[in-house]
PDB file of C-alpha atoms in Angstrom:
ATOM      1  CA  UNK A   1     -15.555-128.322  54.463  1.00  0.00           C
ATOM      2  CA  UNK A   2     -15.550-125.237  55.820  1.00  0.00           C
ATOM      3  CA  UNK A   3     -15.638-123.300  52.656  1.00  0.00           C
ATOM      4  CA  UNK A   4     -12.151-121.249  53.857  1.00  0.00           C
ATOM      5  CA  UNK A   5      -9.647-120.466  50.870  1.00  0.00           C
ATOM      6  CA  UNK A   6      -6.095-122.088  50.580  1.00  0.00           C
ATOM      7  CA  UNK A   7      -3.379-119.409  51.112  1.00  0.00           C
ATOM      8  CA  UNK A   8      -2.165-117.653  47.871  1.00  0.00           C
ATOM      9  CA  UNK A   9       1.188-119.479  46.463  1.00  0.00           C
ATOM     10  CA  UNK A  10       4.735-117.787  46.158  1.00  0.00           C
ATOM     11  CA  UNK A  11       3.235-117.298  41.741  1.00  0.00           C
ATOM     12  CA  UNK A  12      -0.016-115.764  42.799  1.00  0.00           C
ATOM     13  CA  UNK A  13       2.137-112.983  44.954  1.00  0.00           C
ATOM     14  CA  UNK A  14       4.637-111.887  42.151  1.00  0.00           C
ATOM     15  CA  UNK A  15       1.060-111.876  39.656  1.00  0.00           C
ATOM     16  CA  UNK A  16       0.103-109.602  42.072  1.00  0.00           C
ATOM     17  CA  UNK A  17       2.409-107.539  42.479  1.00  0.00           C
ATOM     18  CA  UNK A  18       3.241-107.201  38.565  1.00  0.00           C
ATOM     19  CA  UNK A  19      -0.367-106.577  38.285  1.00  0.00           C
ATOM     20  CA  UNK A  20       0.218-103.598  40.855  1.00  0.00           C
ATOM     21  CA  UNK A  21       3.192-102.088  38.928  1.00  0.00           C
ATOM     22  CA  UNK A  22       1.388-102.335  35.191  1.00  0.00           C
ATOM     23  CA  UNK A  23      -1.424-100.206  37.015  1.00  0.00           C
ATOM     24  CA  UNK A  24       0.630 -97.987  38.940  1.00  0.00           C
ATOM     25  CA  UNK A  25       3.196 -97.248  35.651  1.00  0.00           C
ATOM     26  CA  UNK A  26      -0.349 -97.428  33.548  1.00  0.00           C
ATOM     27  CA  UNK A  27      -1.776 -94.661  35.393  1.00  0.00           C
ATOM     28  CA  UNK A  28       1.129 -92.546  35.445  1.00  0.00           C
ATOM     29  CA  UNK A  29       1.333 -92.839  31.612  1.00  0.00           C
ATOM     30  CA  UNK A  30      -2.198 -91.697  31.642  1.00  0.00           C
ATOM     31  CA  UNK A  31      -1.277 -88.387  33.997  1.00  0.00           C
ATOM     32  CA  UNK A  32       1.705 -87.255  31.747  1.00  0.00           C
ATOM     33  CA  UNK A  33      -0.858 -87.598  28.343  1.00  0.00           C
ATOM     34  CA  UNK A  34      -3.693 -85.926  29.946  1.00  0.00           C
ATOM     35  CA  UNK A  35      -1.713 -83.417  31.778  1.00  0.00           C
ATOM     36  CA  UNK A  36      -0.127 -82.439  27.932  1.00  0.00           C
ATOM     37  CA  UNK A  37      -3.634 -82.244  26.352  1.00  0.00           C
ATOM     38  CA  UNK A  38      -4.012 -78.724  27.597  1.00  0.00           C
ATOM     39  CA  UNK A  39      -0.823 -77.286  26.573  1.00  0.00           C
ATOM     40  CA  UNK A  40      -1.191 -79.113  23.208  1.00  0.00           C
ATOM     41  CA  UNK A  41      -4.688 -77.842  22.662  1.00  0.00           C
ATOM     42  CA  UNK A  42      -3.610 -74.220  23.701  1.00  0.00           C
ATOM     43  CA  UNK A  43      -0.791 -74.672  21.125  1.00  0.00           C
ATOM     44  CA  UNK A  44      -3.045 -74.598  18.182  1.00  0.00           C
ATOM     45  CA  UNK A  45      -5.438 -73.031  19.697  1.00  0.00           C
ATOM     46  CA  UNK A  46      -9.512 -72.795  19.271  1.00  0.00           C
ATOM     47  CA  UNK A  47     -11.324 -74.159  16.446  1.00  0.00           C
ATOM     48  CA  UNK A  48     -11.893 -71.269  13.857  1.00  0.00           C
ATOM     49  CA  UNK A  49     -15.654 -69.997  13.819  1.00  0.00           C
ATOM     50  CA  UNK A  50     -17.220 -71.008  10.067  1.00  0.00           C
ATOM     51  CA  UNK A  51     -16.961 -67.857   8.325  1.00  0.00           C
ATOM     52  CA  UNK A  52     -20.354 -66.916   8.590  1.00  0.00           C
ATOM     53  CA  UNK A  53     -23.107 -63.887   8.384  1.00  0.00           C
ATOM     54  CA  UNK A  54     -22.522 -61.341  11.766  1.00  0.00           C
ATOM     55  CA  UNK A  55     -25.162 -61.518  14.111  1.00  0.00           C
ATOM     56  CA  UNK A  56     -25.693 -57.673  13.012  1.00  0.00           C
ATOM     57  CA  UNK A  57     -26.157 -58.326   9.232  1.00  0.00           C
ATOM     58  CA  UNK A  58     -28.803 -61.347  10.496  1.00  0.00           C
ATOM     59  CA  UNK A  59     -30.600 -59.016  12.367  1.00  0.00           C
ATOM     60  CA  UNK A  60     -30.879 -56.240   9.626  1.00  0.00           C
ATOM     61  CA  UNK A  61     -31.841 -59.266   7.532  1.00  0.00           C
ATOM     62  CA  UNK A  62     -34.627 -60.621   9.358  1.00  0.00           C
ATOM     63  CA  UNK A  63     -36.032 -56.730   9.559  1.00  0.00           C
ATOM     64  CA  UNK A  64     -36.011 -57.070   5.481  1.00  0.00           C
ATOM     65  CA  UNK A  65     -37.526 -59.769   5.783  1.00  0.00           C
ATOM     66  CA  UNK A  66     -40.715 -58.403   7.940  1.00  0.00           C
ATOM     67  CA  UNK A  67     -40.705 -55.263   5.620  1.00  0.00           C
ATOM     68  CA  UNK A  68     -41.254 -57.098   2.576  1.00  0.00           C
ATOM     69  CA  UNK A  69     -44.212 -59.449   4.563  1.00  0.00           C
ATOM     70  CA  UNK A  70     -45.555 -56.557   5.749  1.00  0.00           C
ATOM     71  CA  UNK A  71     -45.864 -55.335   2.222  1.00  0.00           C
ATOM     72  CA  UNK A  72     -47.491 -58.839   1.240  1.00  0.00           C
ATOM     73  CA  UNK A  73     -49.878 -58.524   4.320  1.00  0.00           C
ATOM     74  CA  UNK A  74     -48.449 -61.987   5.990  1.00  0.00           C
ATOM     75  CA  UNK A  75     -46.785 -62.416   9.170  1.00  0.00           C
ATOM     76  CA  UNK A  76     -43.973 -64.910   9.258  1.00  0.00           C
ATOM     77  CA  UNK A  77     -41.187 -65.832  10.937  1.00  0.00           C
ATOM     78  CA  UNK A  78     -37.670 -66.020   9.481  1.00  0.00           C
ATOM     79  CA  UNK A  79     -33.992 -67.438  10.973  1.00  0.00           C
ATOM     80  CA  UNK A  80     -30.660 -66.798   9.716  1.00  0.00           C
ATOM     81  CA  UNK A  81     -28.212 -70.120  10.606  1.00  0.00           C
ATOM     82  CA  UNK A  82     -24.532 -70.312   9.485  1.00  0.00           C
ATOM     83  CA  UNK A  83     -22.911 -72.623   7.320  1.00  0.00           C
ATOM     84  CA  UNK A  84     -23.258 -75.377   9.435  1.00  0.00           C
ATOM     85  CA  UNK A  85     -26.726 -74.828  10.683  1.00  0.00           C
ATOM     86  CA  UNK A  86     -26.133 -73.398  14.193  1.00  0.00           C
ATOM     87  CA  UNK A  87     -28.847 -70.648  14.214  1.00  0.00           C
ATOM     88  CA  UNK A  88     -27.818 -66.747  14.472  1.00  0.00           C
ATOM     89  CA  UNK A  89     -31.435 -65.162  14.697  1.00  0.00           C
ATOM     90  CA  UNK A  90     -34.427 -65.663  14.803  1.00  0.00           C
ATOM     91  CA  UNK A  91     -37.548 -63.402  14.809  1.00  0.00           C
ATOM     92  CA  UNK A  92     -41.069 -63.813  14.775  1.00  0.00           C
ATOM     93  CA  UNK A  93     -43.692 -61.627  13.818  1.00  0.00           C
ATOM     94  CA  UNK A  94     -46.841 -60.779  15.353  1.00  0.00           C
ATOM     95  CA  UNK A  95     -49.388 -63.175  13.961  1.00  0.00           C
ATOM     96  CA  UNK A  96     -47.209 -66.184  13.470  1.00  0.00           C
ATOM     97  CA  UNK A  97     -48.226 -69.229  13.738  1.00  0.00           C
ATOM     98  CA  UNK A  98     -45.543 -70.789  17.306  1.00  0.00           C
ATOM     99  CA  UNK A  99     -44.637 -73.439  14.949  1.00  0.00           C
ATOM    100  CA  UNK A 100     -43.415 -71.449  11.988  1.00  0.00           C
ATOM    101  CA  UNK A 101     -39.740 -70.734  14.070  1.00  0.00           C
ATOM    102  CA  UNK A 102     -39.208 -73.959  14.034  1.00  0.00           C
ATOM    103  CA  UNK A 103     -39.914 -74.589  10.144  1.00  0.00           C
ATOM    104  CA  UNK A 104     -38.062 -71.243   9.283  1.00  0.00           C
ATOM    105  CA  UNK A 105     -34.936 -72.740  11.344  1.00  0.00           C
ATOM    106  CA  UNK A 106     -35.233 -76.484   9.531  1.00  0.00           C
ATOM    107  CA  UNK A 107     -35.005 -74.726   5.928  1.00  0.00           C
ATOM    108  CA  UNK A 108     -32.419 -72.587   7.016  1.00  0.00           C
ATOM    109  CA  UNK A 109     -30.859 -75.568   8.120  1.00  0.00           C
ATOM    110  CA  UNK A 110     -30.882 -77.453   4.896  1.00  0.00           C
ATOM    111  CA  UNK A 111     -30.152 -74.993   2.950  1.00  0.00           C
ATOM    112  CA  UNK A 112     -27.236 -74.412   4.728  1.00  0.00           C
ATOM    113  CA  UNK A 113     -25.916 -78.072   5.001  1.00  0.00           C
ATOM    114  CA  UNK A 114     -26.617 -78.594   0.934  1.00  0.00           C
ATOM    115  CA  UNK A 115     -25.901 -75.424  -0.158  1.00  0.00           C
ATOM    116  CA  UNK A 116     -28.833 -74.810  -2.240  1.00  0.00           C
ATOM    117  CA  UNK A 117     -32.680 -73.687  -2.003  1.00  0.00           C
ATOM    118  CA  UNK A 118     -34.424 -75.806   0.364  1.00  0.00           C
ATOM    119  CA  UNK A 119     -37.461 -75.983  -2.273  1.00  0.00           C
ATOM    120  CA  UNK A 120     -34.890 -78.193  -4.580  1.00  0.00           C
ATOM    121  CA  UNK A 121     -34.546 -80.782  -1.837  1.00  0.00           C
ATOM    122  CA  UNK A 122     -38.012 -81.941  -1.865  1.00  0.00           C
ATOM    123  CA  UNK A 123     -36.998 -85.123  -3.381  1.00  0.00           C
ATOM    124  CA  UNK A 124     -34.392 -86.117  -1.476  1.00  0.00           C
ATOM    125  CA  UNK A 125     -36.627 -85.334   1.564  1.00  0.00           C
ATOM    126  CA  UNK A 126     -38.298 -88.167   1.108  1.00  0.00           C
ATOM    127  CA  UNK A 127     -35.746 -90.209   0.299  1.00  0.00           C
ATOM    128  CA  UNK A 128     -34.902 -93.285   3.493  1.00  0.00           C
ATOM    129  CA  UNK A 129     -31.484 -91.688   3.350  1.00  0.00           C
ATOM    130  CA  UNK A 130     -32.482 -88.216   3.901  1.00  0.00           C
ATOM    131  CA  UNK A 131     -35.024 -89.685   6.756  1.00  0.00           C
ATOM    132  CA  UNK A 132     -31.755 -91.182   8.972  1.00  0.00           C
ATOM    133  CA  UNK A 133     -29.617 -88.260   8.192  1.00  0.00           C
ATOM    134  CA  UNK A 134     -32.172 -86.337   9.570  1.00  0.00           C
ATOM    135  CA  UNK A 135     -32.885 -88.442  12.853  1.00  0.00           C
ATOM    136  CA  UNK A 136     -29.109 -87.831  13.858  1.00  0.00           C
ATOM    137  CA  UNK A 137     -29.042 -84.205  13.899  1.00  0.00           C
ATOM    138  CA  UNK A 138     -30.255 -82.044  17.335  1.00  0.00           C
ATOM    139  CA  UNK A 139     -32.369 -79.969  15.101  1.00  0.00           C
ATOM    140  CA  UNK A 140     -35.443 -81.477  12.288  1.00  0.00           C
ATOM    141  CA  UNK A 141     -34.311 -80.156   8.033  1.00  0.00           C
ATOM    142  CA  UNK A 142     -37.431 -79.251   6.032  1.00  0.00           C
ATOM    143  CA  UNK A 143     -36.981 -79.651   2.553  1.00  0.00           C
ATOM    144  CA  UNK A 144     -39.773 -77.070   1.695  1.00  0.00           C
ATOM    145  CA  UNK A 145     -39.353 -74.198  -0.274  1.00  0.00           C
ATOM    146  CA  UNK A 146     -38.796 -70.785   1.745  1.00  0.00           C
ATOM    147  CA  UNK A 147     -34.916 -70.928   2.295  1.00  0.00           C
ATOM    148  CA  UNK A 148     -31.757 -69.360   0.599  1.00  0.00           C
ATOM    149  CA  UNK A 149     -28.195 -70.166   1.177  1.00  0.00           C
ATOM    150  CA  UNK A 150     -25.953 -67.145   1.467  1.00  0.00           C
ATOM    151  CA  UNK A 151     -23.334 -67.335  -0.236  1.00  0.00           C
ATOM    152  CA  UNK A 152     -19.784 -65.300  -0.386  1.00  0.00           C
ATOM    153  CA  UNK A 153     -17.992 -66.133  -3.809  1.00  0.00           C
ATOM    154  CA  UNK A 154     -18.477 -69.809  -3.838  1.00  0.00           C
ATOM    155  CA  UNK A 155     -18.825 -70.312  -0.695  1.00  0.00           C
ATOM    156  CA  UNK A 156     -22.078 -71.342   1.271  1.00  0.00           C
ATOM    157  CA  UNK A 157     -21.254 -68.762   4.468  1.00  0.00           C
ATOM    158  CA  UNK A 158     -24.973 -69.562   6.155  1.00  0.00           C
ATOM    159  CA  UNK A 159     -28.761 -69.633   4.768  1.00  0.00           C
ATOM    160  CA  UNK A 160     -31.710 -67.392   5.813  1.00  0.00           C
ATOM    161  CA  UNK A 161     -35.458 -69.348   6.058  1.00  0.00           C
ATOM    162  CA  UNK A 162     -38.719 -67.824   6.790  1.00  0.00           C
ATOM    163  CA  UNK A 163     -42.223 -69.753   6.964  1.00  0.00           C
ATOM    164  CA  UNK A 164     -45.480 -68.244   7.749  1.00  0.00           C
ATOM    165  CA  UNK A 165     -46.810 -68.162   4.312  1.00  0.00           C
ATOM    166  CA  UNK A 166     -47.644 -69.928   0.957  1.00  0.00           C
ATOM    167  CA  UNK A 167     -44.073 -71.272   0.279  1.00  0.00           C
ATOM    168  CA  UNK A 168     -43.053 -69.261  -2.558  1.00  0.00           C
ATOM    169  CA  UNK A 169     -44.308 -65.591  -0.440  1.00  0.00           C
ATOM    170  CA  UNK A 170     -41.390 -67.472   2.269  1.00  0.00           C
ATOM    171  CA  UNK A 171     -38.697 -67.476  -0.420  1.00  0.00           C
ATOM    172  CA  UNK A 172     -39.692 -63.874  -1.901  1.00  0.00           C
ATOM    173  CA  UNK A 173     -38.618 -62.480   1.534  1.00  0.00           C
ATOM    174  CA  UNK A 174     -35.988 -64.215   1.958  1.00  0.00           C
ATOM    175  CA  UNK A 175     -35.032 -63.512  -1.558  1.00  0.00           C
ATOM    176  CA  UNK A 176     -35.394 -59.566  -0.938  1.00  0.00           C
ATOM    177  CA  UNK A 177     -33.771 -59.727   2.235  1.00  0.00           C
ATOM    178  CA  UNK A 178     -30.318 -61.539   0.973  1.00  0.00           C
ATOM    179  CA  UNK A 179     -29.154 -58.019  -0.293  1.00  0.00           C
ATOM    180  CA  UNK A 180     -28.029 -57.927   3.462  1.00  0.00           C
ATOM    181  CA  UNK A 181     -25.087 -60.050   3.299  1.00  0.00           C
ATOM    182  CA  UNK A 182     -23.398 -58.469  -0.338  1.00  0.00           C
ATOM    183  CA  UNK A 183     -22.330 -61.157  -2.646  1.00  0.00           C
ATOM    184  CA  UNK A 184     -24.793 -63.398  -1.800  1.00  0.00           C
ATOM    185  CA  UNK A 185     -26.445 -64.521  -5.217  1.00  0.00           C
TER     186      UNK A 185
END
């Protein structure tokens, strides 16, 4: 045998050739629904921003924050995150420790996504659901005391975390330094 193929039949041709068309009118339909994405999109518009604490009222609240730690003779650093987490500032003092940003952001950060003091969510922290929920976030939660949410009304606008300290001296600034944002309990 010479391994050569038998010509295609008068069926395999009009397979073909429907198999052409479905691609050729399947690719157009894909052209005219992509090609409307972008007006539909500008039609409603951008997502809303989370109503959040103003990158100037997180600043004035991290200075608060390294007033009152100045007056406790500790350096720490604190971060201000909005109500989902995404962080707004972040300042360290001279004297902290490099790895206390990253703590002061995690207890911002679950303070934030919970909506209460990170200090109460020791216990789920250890929890095997809190461990997965926290592998699938870009950012680690620390469930250790030292973070606040802010809140406006009922509503959990952001959280402010600081770490540097004995936990409780964390919260105490934070505490003084929520005054910032008005209504935030």
């Amino acid at each position: 045998m010479c391994g050569c193929q038998n010509p295609p039949s008068s069926g395999d041709v009009r397979m073909f050739r429907n198999q052409q068309r479905g691609s050729v009118l399947l690719s157009g339909v894909l052209v005219v629904v992509l090609s409307a994405a972008p007006a539909a999109s500008q039609q409603r518009g951008a997502p809303a921003a989370p109503p959040g604490p103003t990158a100037e009222q997180a600043m004035a609240a991290l200075h608060s924050a390294q007033e009152t730690a100045e007056e406790l003779g500790v350096s720490l650093s604190c971060a201000v995150v909005d109500s989902r987490g995404d962080l707004i500032a972040l300042a360290r003092m001279d004297g902290a420790r490099f790895y206390t940003t990253d703590v002061a952001r995690g207890k911002a950060r679950i303070s934030a996504l919970f909506g209460q003091p990170s200090g109460d969510m020791a216990d789920f922290g250890s929890s095997p659901a809190f461990q997965s929920f926290n592998e699938t976030l870009s950012g680690p939660l620390y469930p250790f005391q030292g973070a606040l949410p802010i809140m406006r009304g009922d509503d959990v606008i952001g959280a402010m975390g600081c770490s540097g300290a004995a936990s409780q001296v964390d919260e105490d600034a934070v505490r003084a330094a929520l005054a910032v944002f008005g209504d935030s309990r």
